[in-house]
Structure formats: C-alpha cells, structure tokens
Amino acid sequence: LIGMAGMQMMMISRTILVDELTGSAFVTGLVTMGFAPTMLLTALFGGVAGDRMERRTVIQATQLASALLSGAIAVLIVFEAITWVHLLIQSLLQGVTFAFMMPARQAIIPRLVRREQVTNAISLSSGGMNLMAVVAPAFAGLIYGRFGPGAVYFIITGLYVLAIVLTGRVPRVPPDR
C-alpha cells in the first residue's frame, strides 16, 4: 500500500508540475501518458520476471528504482533545475518499473496465503490499491499546495524507502519450477 501511495502521489504531482512548468496541455498530456508505451513494451518481460525470478526481490528492485527516480526529481526541484523533459524521462522509466512490479505482486499473493484465502488476499490487495488511488493523490495535492512539489517528491521517496523495508519482512518467494 505504501509503494502504491507513492506511485499515485507521483502521478498526480508530475501532472501538476508539468502543467506549471510548461502551461501546455499537449506537453502535460505527453508526460502524463509517457509511462504507457514503456509499460506496454516491457510488460511481457515483467511478466516473465514475475514468474521466473524471486518475487520479493523483483518488487524491492522496482521500489528502489522508483525511490531513485522520485529522489532525483526532488533534487532537481530543490536546485531549480527541473524541466518537463526530466519528468518525461521519469514517466517513461516509471512505466518499466510498473511493468515489472505488478506481475510480481500478483504472483506473490498466492504463495503467501493458504489456498482458501487467495481470493480474499487478491481482493484485499486490489481494494488497497483502489483506496490509494483516491487517498494518495488528495494527500499529494494538499502537500503540493502547502509546501510545493519538492516536499511531495521527498515524501514519495520516503514512502518508497519505507516500502522497501516493509517488503523485506515478506518471506522470500522463489520462482515456481
């Protein structure tokens, strides 16, 4: 949930920041949808990784990549060096991390709970992601409006780091033979 909150916060903050930087609806739309092509192109590889690699490691690697991306944007904001191109690159790379994270997340659930609990576990995971899709952007908007985009990106980075730590408490799940 914490990693998903970071992702949702990043998506809304990136959109607002691009619009503030450019004032262009076209550029804002381009950056906002930037994650889709890379996610589409790498989804098959992400699915294979989710099936053939240790799943917790895949999830943590994507959380680390997301933390590094948001941390880099936060630093660029603080030093007033941020441009919309940086945000486009972040969006493109975020699509790759999402393509690897989601299959691993879905594949790990049945291995963490008993067979009769799988449906409930998947429902709980989906419900949590939907909750974060509502709550996290609202929180990001409040922080953005009050403290600026740099604060939001530092919080996002902290959320991803916390997600890495908490995911480390999940048992290792080796790939199926």
Backbone as JSON Lines, residues from 0, in Angstrom:
{"i":0,"aa":"L","n":[0.82,-1.21,0.0],"ca":[0.0,0.0,0.0],"c":[0.86,1.26,0.0]}
{"i":1,"aa":"I","n":[1.95,1.2,0.74],"ca":[2.81,2.38,0.83],"c":[3.46,2.69,-0.52]}
{"i":2,"aa":"G","n":[3.93,1.66,-1.19],"ca":[4.51,1.85,-2.52],"c":[3.48,2.35,-3.52]}
{"i":3,"aa":"M","n":[2.26,1.82,-3.43],"ca":[1.19,2.28,-4.32],"c":[0.82,3.74,-4.02]}
{"i":4,"aa":"A","n":[0.86,4.11,-2.75],"ca":[0.6,5.51,-2.4],"c":[1.64,6.41,-3.05]}
{"i":5,"aa":"G","n":[2.9,5.99,-2.98],"ca":[3.96,6.77,-3.62],"c":[3.74,6.91,-5.12]}
{"i":6,"aa":"M","n":[3.35,5.81,-5.77],"ca":[3.12,5.85,-7.2],"c":[1.96,6.79,-7.55]}
{"i":7,"aa":"Q","n":[0.87,6.69,-6.8],"ca":[-0.28,7.56,-7.07],"c":[0.06,9.03,-6.82]}
{"i":8,"aa":"M","n":[0.81,9.28,-5.76],"ca":[1.23,10.66,-5.46],"c":[2.12,11.2,-6.57]}
{"i":9,"aa":"M","n":[3.0,10.34,-7.08],"ca":[3.91,10.77,-8.13],"c":[3.16,11.11,-9.41]}
{"i":10,"aa":"M","n":[2.17,10.31,-9.74],"ca":[1.44,10.54,-10.99],"c":[0.71,11.89,-10.97]}
{"i":11,"aa":"I","n":[0.05,12.22,-9.88],"ca":[-0.68,13.49,-9.83],"c":[0.28,14.67,-9.7]}
{"i":12,"aa":"S","n":[1.34,14.51,-8.92],"ca":[2.3,15.6,-8.73],"c":[3.04,15.91,-10.02]}
{"i":13,"aa":"R","n":[3.39,14.86,-10.76],"ca":[4.09,15.05,-12.03],"c":[3.2,15.82,-13.0]}
{"i":14,"aa":"T","n":[1.93,15.48,-13.04],"ca":[1.0,16.15,-13.95],"c":[0.87,17.63,-13.61]}
{"i":15,"aa":"I","n":[0.71,17.93,-12.34],"ca":[0.58,19.33,-11.91],"c":[1.87,20.1,-12.21]}
{"i":16,"aa":"L","n":[3.0,19.47,-11.89],"ca":[4.29,20.15,-12.08],"c":[4.56,20.43,-13.56]}
{"i":17,"aa":"V","n":[4.28,19.48,-14.43],"ca":[4.48,19.71,-15.86],"c":[3.6,20.85,-16.34]}
{"i":18,"aa":"D","n":[2.37,20.88,-15.89],"ca":[1.48,21.96,-16.3],"c":[1.99,23.31,-15.8]}
{"i":19,"aa":"E","n":[2.49,23.35,-14.57],"ca":[3.05,24.6,-14.05],"c":[4.3,25.02,-14.82]}
{"i":20,"aa":"L","n":[5.14,24.05,-15.18],"ca":[6.38,24.38,-15.89],"c":[6.14,24.84,-17.32]}
{"i":21,"aa":"T","n":[5.17,24.22,-18.0],"ca":[5.01,24.49,-19.43],"c":[3.76,25.29,-19.78]}
{"i":22,"aa":"G","n":[2.7,25.09,-19.01],"ca":[1.43,25.72,-19.38],"c":[0.85,25.12,-20.66]}
{"i":23,"aa":"S","n":[1.41,24.03,-21.12],"ca":[0.99,23.4,-22.36],"c":[0.18,22.13,-22.07]}
{"i":24,"aa":"A","n":[-1.04,22.1,-22.57],"ca":[-1.87,20.91,-22.4],"c":[-1.26,19.73,-23.15]}
{"i":25,"aa":"F","n":[-0.66,19.99,-24.32],"ca":[-0.06,18.91,-25.1],"c":[1.1,18.27,-24.36]}
{"i":26,"aa":"V","n":[2.01,19.08,-23.84],"ca":[3.18,18.55,-23.13],"c":[2.72,17.84,-21.84]}
{"i":27,"aa":"T","n":[1.75,18.43,-21.16],"ca":[1.23,17.79,-19.94],"c":[0.65,16.42,-20.28]}
{"i":28,"aa":"G","n":[-0.11,16.33,-21.35],"ca":[-0.67,15.05,-21.77],"c":[0.4,14.06,-22.18]}
{"i":29,"aa":"L","n":[1.42,14.56,-22.89],"ca":[2.52,13.7,-23.33],"c":[3.26,13.09,-22.14]}
{"i":30,"aa":"V","n":[3.58,13.91,-21.16],"ca":[4.29,13.42,-19.98],"c":[3.4,12.5,-19.15]}
{"i":31,"aa":"T","n":[2.14,12.86,-19.03],"ca":[1.22,12.06,-18.23],"c":[1.04,10.66,-18.81]}
{"i":32,"aa":"M","n":[0.97,10.56,-20.12],"ca":[0.8,9.23,-20.72],"c":[2.14,8.57,-21.04]}
{"i":33,"aa":"G","n":[3.23,9.2,-20.69],"ca":[4.56,8.69,-21.03],"c":[4.87,7.3,-20.52]}
{"i":34,"aa":"F","n":[4.28,6.93,-19.38],"ca":[4.58,5.61,-18.83],"c":[3.94,4.48,-19.64]}
{"i":35,"aa":"A","n":[2.86,4.79,-20.38],"ca":[2.11,3.74,-21.08],"c":[2.92,3.01,-22.16]}
{"i":36,"aa":"P","n":[3.62,3.7,-23.06],"ca":[4.35,2.96,-24.09],"c":[5.45,2.05,-23.52]}
{"i":37,"aa":"T","n":[6.18,2.55,-22.54],"ca":[7.25,1.71,-21.98],"c":[6.68,0.55,-21.18]}
{"i":38,"aa":"M","n":[5.56,0.78,-20.53],"ca":[4.92,-0.31,-19.8],"c":[4.43,-1.36,-20.79]}
{"i":39,"aa":"L","n":[3.86,-0.93,-21.88],"ca":[3.37,-1.86,-22.9],"c":[4.53,-2.66,-23.51]}
{"i":40,"aa":"L","n":[5.62,-1.98,-23.8],"ca":[6.77,-2.65,-24.44],"c":[7.5,-3.61,-23.51]}
{"i":41,"aa":"T","n":[7.46,-3.36,-22.21],"ca":[8.21,-4.21,-21.28],"c":[7.33,-5.13,-20.45]}
{"i":42,"aa":"A","n":[6.02,-5.1,-20.67],"ca":[5.1,-5.91,-19.86],"c":[5.39,-7.4,-19.97]}
{"i":43,"aa":"L","n":[5.7,-7.88,-21.16],"ca":[5.99,-9.31,-21.31],"c":[7.23,-9.71,-20.52]}
{"i":44,"aa":"F","n":[8.25,-8.86,-20.54],"ca":[9.46,-9.14,-19.78],"c":[9.19,-9.09,-18.28]}
{"i":45,"aa":"G","n":[8.35,-8.14,-17.88],"ca":[7.96,-8.05,-16.47],"c":[7.2,-9.28,-16.02]}
{"i":46,"aa":"G","n":[6.33,-9.78,-16.87],"ca":[5.59,-11.0,-16.54],"c":[6.5,-12.2,-16.39]}
{"i":47,"aa":"V","n":[7.47,-12.3,-17.29],"ca":[8.44,-13.4,-17.2],"c":[9.26,-13.28,-15.93]}
{"i":48,"aa":"A","n":[9.7,-12.07,-15.62],"ca":[10.48,-11.85,-14.39],"c":[9.65,-12.21,-13.16]}
{"i":49,"aa":"G","n":[8.38,-11.85,-13.17],"ca":[7.5,-12.17,-12.05],"c":[7.31,-13.66,-11.86]}
{"i":50,"aa":"D","n":[7.42,-14.42,-12.94],"ca":[7.27,-15.87,-12.85],"c":[8.59,-16.6,-12.6]}
{"i":51,"aa":"R","n":[9.69,-16.07,-13.13],"ca":[10.95,-16.82,-13.11],"c":[11.99,-16.33,-12.12]}
{"i":52,"aa":"M","n":[11.73,-15.21,-11.48],"ca":[12.69,-14.67,-10.52],"c":[12.06,-14.67,-9.12]}
{"i":53,"aa":"E","n":[12.9,-14.48,-8.14],"ca":[12.4,-14.4,-6.76],"c":[11.56,-13.12,-6.67]}
{"i":54,"aa":"R","n":[10.3,-13.28,-6.31],"ca":[9.33,-12.21,-6.44],"c":[9.56,-11.04,-5.49]}
{"i":55,"aa":"R","n":[9.92,-11.32,-4.28],"ca":[10.16,-10.22,-3.33],"c":[11.3,-9.34,-3.84]}
{"i":56,"aa":"T","n":[12.33,-9.95,-4.4],"ca":[13.46,-9.2,-4.93],"c":[13.03,-8.31,-6.09]}
{"i":57,"aa":"V","n":[12.19,-8.84,-6.97],"ca":[11.68,-8.04,-8.1],"c":[10.9,-6.84,-7.58]}
{"i":58,"aa":"I","n":[10.04,-7.08,-6.61],"ca":[9.24,-5.98,-6.05],"c":[10.15,-4.93,-5.41]}
{"i":59,"aa":"Q","n":[11.12,-5.38,-4.62],"ca":[12.02,-4.42,-3.97],"c":[12.88,-3.67,-4.99]}
{"i":60,"aa":"A","n":[13.28,-4.34,-6.04],"ca":[14.09,-3.66,-7.08],"c":[13.27,-2.56,-7.75]}
{"i":61,"aa":"T","n":[12.01,-2.83,-8.0],"ca":[11.17,-1.79,-8.62],"c":[10.89,-0.66,-7.64]}
{"i":62,"aa":"Q","n":[10.77,-0.98,-6.36],"ca":[10.59,0.07,-5.36],"c":[11.84,0.92,-5.25]}
{"i":63,"aa":"L","n":[13.0,0.3,-5.33],"ca":[14.26,1.05,-5.28],"c":[14.38,1.96,-6.51]}
{"i":64,"aa":"A","n":[14.05,1.42,-7.68],"ca":[14.1,2.24,-8.9],"c":[13.16,3.44,-8.77]}
{"i":65,"aa":"S","n":[11.98,3.2,-8.24],"ca":[11.01,4.3,-8.07],"c":[11.51,5.32,-7.06]}
{"i":66,"aa":"A","n":[12.15,4.85,-5.99],"ca":[12.72,5.77,-5.0],"c":[13.82,6.63,-5.62]}
{"i":67,"aa":"L","n":[14.66,6.02,-6.42],"ca":[15.74,6.76,-7.07],"c":[15.18,7.79,-8.05]}
{"i":68,"aa":"L","n":[14.17,7.4,-8.81],"ca":[13.54,8.33,-9.75],"c":[12.92,9.52,-9.03]}
{"i":69,"aa":"S","n":[12.15,9.26,-7.99],"ca":[11.5,10.36,-7.28],"c":[12.52,11.2,-6.52]}
{"i":70,"aa":"G","n":[13.55,10.57,-5.99],"ca":[14.61,11.31,-5.3],"c":[15.34,12.24,-6.25]}
{"i":71,"aa":"A","n":[15.61,11.76,-7.46],"ca":[16.3,12.59,-8.46],"c":[15.44,13.79,-8.83]}
{"i":72,"aa":"I","n":[14.14,13.57,-9.0],"ca":[13.25,14.7,-9.32],"c":[13.2,15.68,-8.16]}
{"i":73,"aa":"A","n":[13.15,15.18,-6.94],"ca":[13.13,16.07,-5.76],"c":[14.37,16.96,-5.73]}
{"i":74,"aa":"V","n":[15.52,16.37,-6.0],"ca":[16.77,17.15,-6.0],"c":[16.76,18.18,-7.12]}
{"i":75,"aa":"L","n":[16.3,17.78,-8.3],"ca":[16.21,18.74,-9.41],"c":[15.27,19.9,-9.08]}
{"i":76,"aa":"I","n":[14.19,19.6,-8.38],"ca":[13.25,20.66,-7.97],"c":[13.93,21.61,-6.99]}
{"i":77,"aa":"V","n":[14.61,21.06,-5.99],"ca":[15.26,21.89,-4.97],"c":[16.3,22.82,-5.6]}
{"i":78,"aa":"F","n":[17.04,22.3,-6.59],"ca":[18.07,23.11,-7.24],"c":[17.53,23.92,-8.43]}
{"i":79,"aa":"E","n":[16.22,23.91,-8.57],"ca":[15.54,24.66,-9.63],"c":[16.11,24.35,-11.02]}
{"i":80,"aa":"A","n":[16.41,23.07,-11.22],"ca":[16.95,22.61,-12.49],"c":[15.95,21.71,-13.24]}
{"i":81,"aa":"I","n":[14.77,21.57,-12.7],"ca":[13.78,20.65,-13.27],"c":[13.21,21.2,-14.58]}
{"i":82,"aa":"T","n":[13.06,20.33,-15.55],"ca":[12.38,20.66,-16.8],"c":[11.35,19.58,-17.09]}
{"i":83,"aa":"W","n":[10.49,19.85,-18.03],"ca":[9.47,18.86,-18.37],"c":[10.11,17.61,-18.97]}
{"i":84,"aa":"V","n":[11.26,17.76,-19.59],"ca":[11.95,16.59,-20.18],"c":[12.36,15.62,-19.08]}
{"i":85,"aa":"H","n":[12.82,16.13,-17.94],"ca":[13.15,15.25,-16.8],"c":[11.92,14.45,-16.38]}
{"i":86,"aa":"L","n":[10.8,15.12,-16.35],"ca":[9.56,14.46,-15.93],"c":[9.09,13.45,-16.96]}
{"i":87,"aa":"L","n":[9.34,13.72,-18.24],"ca":[9.01,12.75,-19.29],"c":[9.88,11.51,-19.14]}
{"i":88,"aa":"I","n":[11.16,11.71,-18.91],"ca":[12.07,10.57,-18.71],"c":[11.65,9.75,-17.5]}
{"i":89,"aa":"Q","n":[11.3,10.45,-16.42],"ca":[10.83,9.75,-15.22],"c":[9.58,8.95,-15.54]}
{"i":90,"aa":"S","n":[8.66,9.53,-16.28],"ca":[7.42,8.85,-16.63],"c":[7.69,7.6,-17.46]}
{"i":91,"aa":"L","n":[8.58,7.72,-18.44],"ca":[8.94,6.57,-19.28],"c":[9.55,5.45,-18.44]}
{"i":92,"aa":"L","n":[10.46,5.81,-17.56],"ca":[11.11,4.8,-16.71],"c":[10.14,4.22,-15.68]}
{"i":93,"aa":"Q","n":[9.2,5.03,-15.23],"ca":[8.19,4.54,-14.28],"c":[7.33,3.47,-14.93]}
{"i":94,"aa":"G","n":[7.09,3.58,-16.22],"ca":[6.35,2.55,-16.93],"c":[7.06,1.21,-16.91]}
{"i":95,"aa":"V","n":[8.38,1.24,-17.0],"ca":[9.16,0.0,-16.94],"c":[9.06,-0.61,-15.55]}
{"i":96,"aa":"T","n":[9.2,0.21,-14.53],"ca":[9.13,-0.34,-13.16],"c":[7.76,-0.92,-12.88]}
{"i":97,"aa":"F","n":[6.72,-0.26,-13.37],"ca":[5.36,-0.76,-13.16],"c":[5.15,-2.09,-13.87]}
{"i":98,"aa":"A","n":[5.71,-2.23,-15.08],"ca":[5.57,-3.47,-15.84],"c":[6.22,-4.65,-15.13]}
{"i":99,"aa":"F","n":[7.23,-4.39,-14.32],"ca":[7.89,-5.46,-13.58],"c":[7.26,-5.68,-12.2]}
{"i":100,"aa":"M","n":[6.8,-4.6,-11.59],"ca":[6.27,-4.7,-10.23],"c":[4.93,-5.44,-10.18]}
{"i":101,"aa":"M","n":[4.01,-5.08,-11.04],"ca":[2.65,-5.63,-10.93],"c":[2.58,-7.14,-11.12]}
{"i":102,"aa":"P","n":[3.23,-7.73,-12.12],"ca":[3.18,-9.19,-12.22],"c":[3.79,-9.89,-10.99]}
{"i":103,"aa":"A","n":[4.87,-9.33,-10.48],"ca":[5.49,-9.94,-9.29],"c":[4.56,-9.82,-8.08]}
{"i":104,"aa":"R","n":[3.88,-8.69,-7.95],"ca":[2.93,-8.51,-6.83],"c":[1.79,-9.51,-6.95]}
{"i":105,"aa":"Q","n":[1.26,-9.67,-8.17],"ca":[0.15,-10.6,-8.35],"c":[0.6,-12.05,-8.15]}
{"i":106,"aa":"A","n":[1.81,-12.37,-8.57],"ca":[2.3,-13.75,-8.46],"c":[2.69,-14.13,-7.03]}
{"i":107,"aa":"I","n":[3.01,-13.14,-6.21],"ca":[3.45,-13.45,-4.85],"c":[2.28,-13.76,-3.91]}
{"i":108,"aa":"I","n":[1.13,-13.18,-4.19],"ca":[-0.01,-13.32,-3.28],"c":[-0.4,-14.78,-3.03]}
{"i":109,"aa":"P","n":[-0.59,-15.59,-4.07],"ca":[-1.0,-16.98,-3.81],"c":[0.05,-17.79,-3.05]}
{"i":110,"aa":"R","n":[1.29,-17.32,-3.07],"ca":[2.35,-18.05,-2.37],"c":[2.46,-17.64,-0.9]}
{"i":111,"aa":"L","n":[1.78,-16.55,-0.51],"ca":[1.88,-16.06,0.86],"c":[0.71,-16.48,1.74]}
{"i":112,"aa":"V","n":[-0.38,-16.91,1.12],"ca":[-1.56,-17.28,1.89],"c":[-2.0,-18.7,1.52]}
{"i":113,"aa":"R","n":[-2.84,-19.28,2.38],"ca":[-3.38,-20.6,2.1],"c":[-4.32,-20.53,0.9]}
{"i":114,"aa":"R","n":[-4.5,-21.64,0.24],"ca":[-5.3,-21.71,-0.98],"c":[-6.7,-21.11,-0.8]}
{"i":115,"aa":"E","n":[-7.35,-21.41,0.32],"ca":[-8.7,-20.9,0.54],"c":[-8.74,-19.4,0.82]}
{"i":116,"aa":"Q","n":[-7.58,-18.78,1.02],"ca":[-7.52,-17.34,1.29],"c":[-7.09,-16.51,0.08]}
{"i":117,"aa":"V","n":[-6.79,-17.16,-1.03],"ca":[-6.26,-16.45,-2.19],"c":[-7.23,-15.39,-2.7]}
{"i":118,"aa":"T","n":[-8.5,-15.75,-2.84],"ca":[-9.48,-14.78,-3.35],"c":[-9.57,-13.57,-2.44]}
{"i":119,"aa":"N","n":[-9.62,-13.8,-1.14],"ca":[-9.67,-12.69,-0.19],"c":[-8.41,-11.85,-0.25]}
{"i":120,"aa":"A","n":[-7.25,-12.5,-0.37],"ca":[-5.98,-11.76,-0.41],"c":[-5.89,-10.89,-1.66]}
{"i":121,"aa":"I","n":[-6.31,-11.42,-2.79],"ca":[-6.29,-10.63,-4.03],"c":[-7.3,-9.48,-3.93]}
{"i":122,"aa":"S","n":[-8.46,-9.75,-3.36],"ca":[-9.45,-8.68,-3.17],"c":[-8.93,-7.59,-2.24]}
{"i":123,"aa":"L","n":[-8.27,-7.99,-1.18],"ca":[-7.7,-7.03,-0.25],"c":[-6.62,-6.19,-0.92]}
{"i":124,"aa":"S","n":[-5.77,-6.83,-1.71],"ca":[-4.72,-6.11,-2.43],"c":[-5.34,-5.12,-3.42]}
{"i":125,"aa":"S","n":[-6.31,-5.57,-4.19],"ca":[-6.97,-4.69,-5.17],"c":[-7.69,-3.54,-4.48]}
{"i":126,"aa":"G","n":[-8.37,-3.86,-3.39],"ca":[-9.07,-2.81,-2.64],"c":[-8.1,-1.78,-2.09]}
{"i":127,"aa":"G","n":[-6.97,-2.24,-1.59],"ca":[-5.96,-1.32,-1.08],"c":[-5.41,-0.42,-2.17]}
{"i":128,"aa":"M","n":[-5.17,-1.0,-3.36],"ca":[-4.68,-0.19,-4.48],"c":[-5.72,0.85,-4.89]}
{"i":129,"aa":"N","n":[-6.99,0.46,-4.9],"ca":[-8.05,1.41,-5.24],"c":[-8.19,2.5,-4.19]}
{"i":130,"aa":"L","n":[-8.04,2.14,-2.92],"ca":[-8.07,3.13,-1.86],"c":[-6.94,4.14,-2.03]}
{"i":131,"aa":"M","n":[-5.75,3.65,-2.36],"ca":[-4.61,4.55,-2.57],"c":[-4.81,5.45,-3.78]}
{"i":132,"aa":"A","n":[-5.56,4.96,-4.77],"ca":[-5.85,5.78,-5.96],"c":[-6.72,6.98,-5.62]}
{"i":133,"aa":"V","n":[-7.44,6.9,-4.5],"ca":[-8.29,8.01,-4.06],"c":[-7.57,8.87,-3.02]}
{"i":134,"aa":"V","n":[-7.01,8.23,-2.02],"ca":[-6.44,8.95,-0.88],"c":[-5.09,9.61,-1.21]}
{"i":135,"aa":"A","n":[-4.2,8.88,-1.85],"ca":[-2.84,9.39,-2.08],"c":[-2.8,10.64,-2.96]}
{"i":136,"aa":"P","n":[-3.53,10.7,-4.09],"ca":[-3.5,11.95,-4.86],"c":[-4.04,13.15,-4.09]}
{"i":137,"aa":"A","n":[-5.07,12.91,-3.27],"ca":[-5.61,14.01,-2.45],"c":[-4.56,14.5,-1.46]}
{"i":138,"aa":"F","n":[-3.86,13.56,-0.82],"ca":[-2.79,13.93,0.11],"c":[-1.68,14.68,-0.62]}
{"i":139,"aa":"A","n":[-1.31,14.17,-1.81],"ca":[-0.26,14.83,-2.6],"c":[-0.67,16.25,-2.95]}
{"i":140,"aa":"G","n":[-1.94,16.43,-3.32],"ca":[-2.43,17.77,-3.65],"c":[-2.34,18.73,-2.47]}
{"i":141,"aa":"L","n":[-2.68,18.23,-1.28],"ca":[-2.58,19.07,-0.08],"c":[-1.13,19.48,0.19]}
{"i":142,"aa":"I","n":[-0.23,18.51,0.13],"ca":[1.19,18.8,0.38],"c":[1.74,19.72,-0.71]}
{"i":143,"aa":"Y","n":[1.4,19.44,-1.95],"ca":[1.87,20.25,-3.07],"c":[1.43,21.7,-2.9]}
{"i":144,"aa":"G","n":[0.17,21.9,-2.59],"ca":[-0.35,23.25,-2.44],"c":[0.24,23.99,-1.26]}
{"i":145,"aa":"R","n":[0.55,23.28,-0.21],"ca":[1.04,23.92,1.0],"c":[2.56,24.1,1.03]}
{"i":146,"aa":"F","n":[3.29,23.05,0.56],"ca":[4.75,23.07,0.69],"c":[5.49,23.01,-0.64]}
{"i":147,"aa":"G","n":[4.8,22.76,-1.73],"ca":[5.43,22.74,-3.04],"c":[5.78,21.34,-3.51]}
{"i":148,"aa":"P","n":[6.16,21.25,-4.78],"ca":[6.42,19.94,-5.38],"c":[7.63,19.21,-4.79]}
{"i":149,"aa":"G","n":[8.64,19.95,-4.36],"ca":[9.82,19.31,-3.78],"c":[9.46,18.48,-2.55]}
{"i":150,"aa":"A","n":[8.59,19.04,-1.71],"ca":[8.17,18.32,-0.5],"c":[7.44,17.04,-0.85]}
{"i":151,"aa":"V","n":[6.58,17.11,-1.86],"ca":[5.84,15.92,-2.28],"c":[6.8,14.85,-2.76]}
{"i":152,"aa":"Y","n":[7.77,15.23,-3.57],"ca":[8.71,14.24,-4.11],"c":[9.61,13.65,-3.02]}
{"i":153,"aa":"F","n":[9.96,14.44,-2.03],"ca":[10.73,13.87,-0.91],"c":[9.88,12.88,-0.11]}
{"i":154,"aa":"I","n":[8.6,13.2,0.07],"ca":[7.7,12.28,0.77],"c":[7.55,10.99,-0.04]}
{"i":155,"aa":"I","n":[7.38,11.13,-1.35],"ca":[7.27,9.95,-2.21],"c":[8.5,9.08,-2.08]}
{"i":156,"aa":"T","n":[9.66,9.7,-2.1],"ca":[10.91,8.95,-1.96],"c":[10.94,8.21,-0.62]}
{"i":157,"aa":"G","n":[10.54,8.9,0.44],"ca":[10.48,8.27,1.75],"c":[9.5,7.11,1.79]}
{"i":158,"aa":"L","n":[8.37,7.26,1.12],"ca":[7.39,6.17,1.07],"c":[7.97,4.94,0.37]}
{"i":159,"aa":"Y","n":[8.69,5.17,-0.72],"ca":[9.29,4.03,-1.43],"c":[10.37,3.35,-0.58]}
{"i":160,"aa":"V","n":[11.16,4.13,0.12],"ca":[12.17,3.54,1.01],"c":[11.49,2.73,2.1]}
{"i":161,"aa":"L","n":[10.44,3.27,2.69],"ca":[9.69,2.53,3.7],"c":[9.09,1.25,3.12]}
{"i":162,"aa":"A","n":[8.6,1.33,1.89],"ca":[8.04,0.15,1.23],"c":[9.1,-0.92,1.03]}
{"i":163,"aa":"I","n":[10.33,-0.52,0.68],"ca":[11.43,-1.48,0.53],"c":[11.67,-2.2,1.85]}
{"i":164,"aa":"V","n":[11.73,-1.42,2.92],"ca":[11.98,-2.0,4.25],"c":[10.87,-2.97,4.64]}
{"i":165,"aa":"L","n":[9.62,-2.55,4.46],"ca":[8.5,-3.39,4.85],"c":[8.37,-4.63,3.96]}
{"i":166,"aa":"T","n":[8.65,-4.47,2.68],"ca":[8.63,-5.62,1.78],"c":[9.72,-6.62,2.17]}
{"i":167,"aa":"G","n":[10.8,-6.13,2.75],"ca":[11.86,-7.02,3.23],"c":[11.39,-7.96,4.33]}
{"i":168,"aa":"R","n":[10.28,-7.65,4.97],"ca":[9.72,-8.51,6.02],"c":[8.86,-9.63,5.44]}
{"i":169,"aa":"V","n":[8.54,-9.54,4.16],"ca":[7.78,-10.59,3.49],"c":[8.74,-11.75,3.2]}
{"i":170,"aa":"P","n":[8.29,-12.98,3.39],"ca":[9.18,-14.11,3.1],"c":[9.61,-14.14,1.63]}
{"i":171,"aa":"R","n":[10.79,-14.66,1.4],"ca":[11.25,-14.84,0.02],"c":[10.34,-15.86,-0.67]}
{"i":172,"aa":"V","n":[10.06,-15.6,-1.93],"ca":[9.2,-16.5,-2.69],"c":[9.95,-16.89,-3.97]}
{"i":173,"aa":"P","n":[10.59,-18.05,-3.96],"ca":[11.33,-18.47,-5.14],"c":[10.39,-18.76,-6.3]}
{"i":174,"aa":"P","n":[10.91,-18.72,-7.51],"ca":[10.04,-18.99,-8.67],"c":[9.55,-20.43,-8.65]}
{"i":175,"aa":"D","n":[8.4,-20.65,-9.29],"ca":[7.87,-22.0,-9.43],"c":[8.75,-22.79,-10.37]}
{"i":176,"aa":"R","n":[8.85,-24.06,-10.13],"ca":[9.63,-24.92,-11.03],"c":[8.78,-25.3,-12.22]}
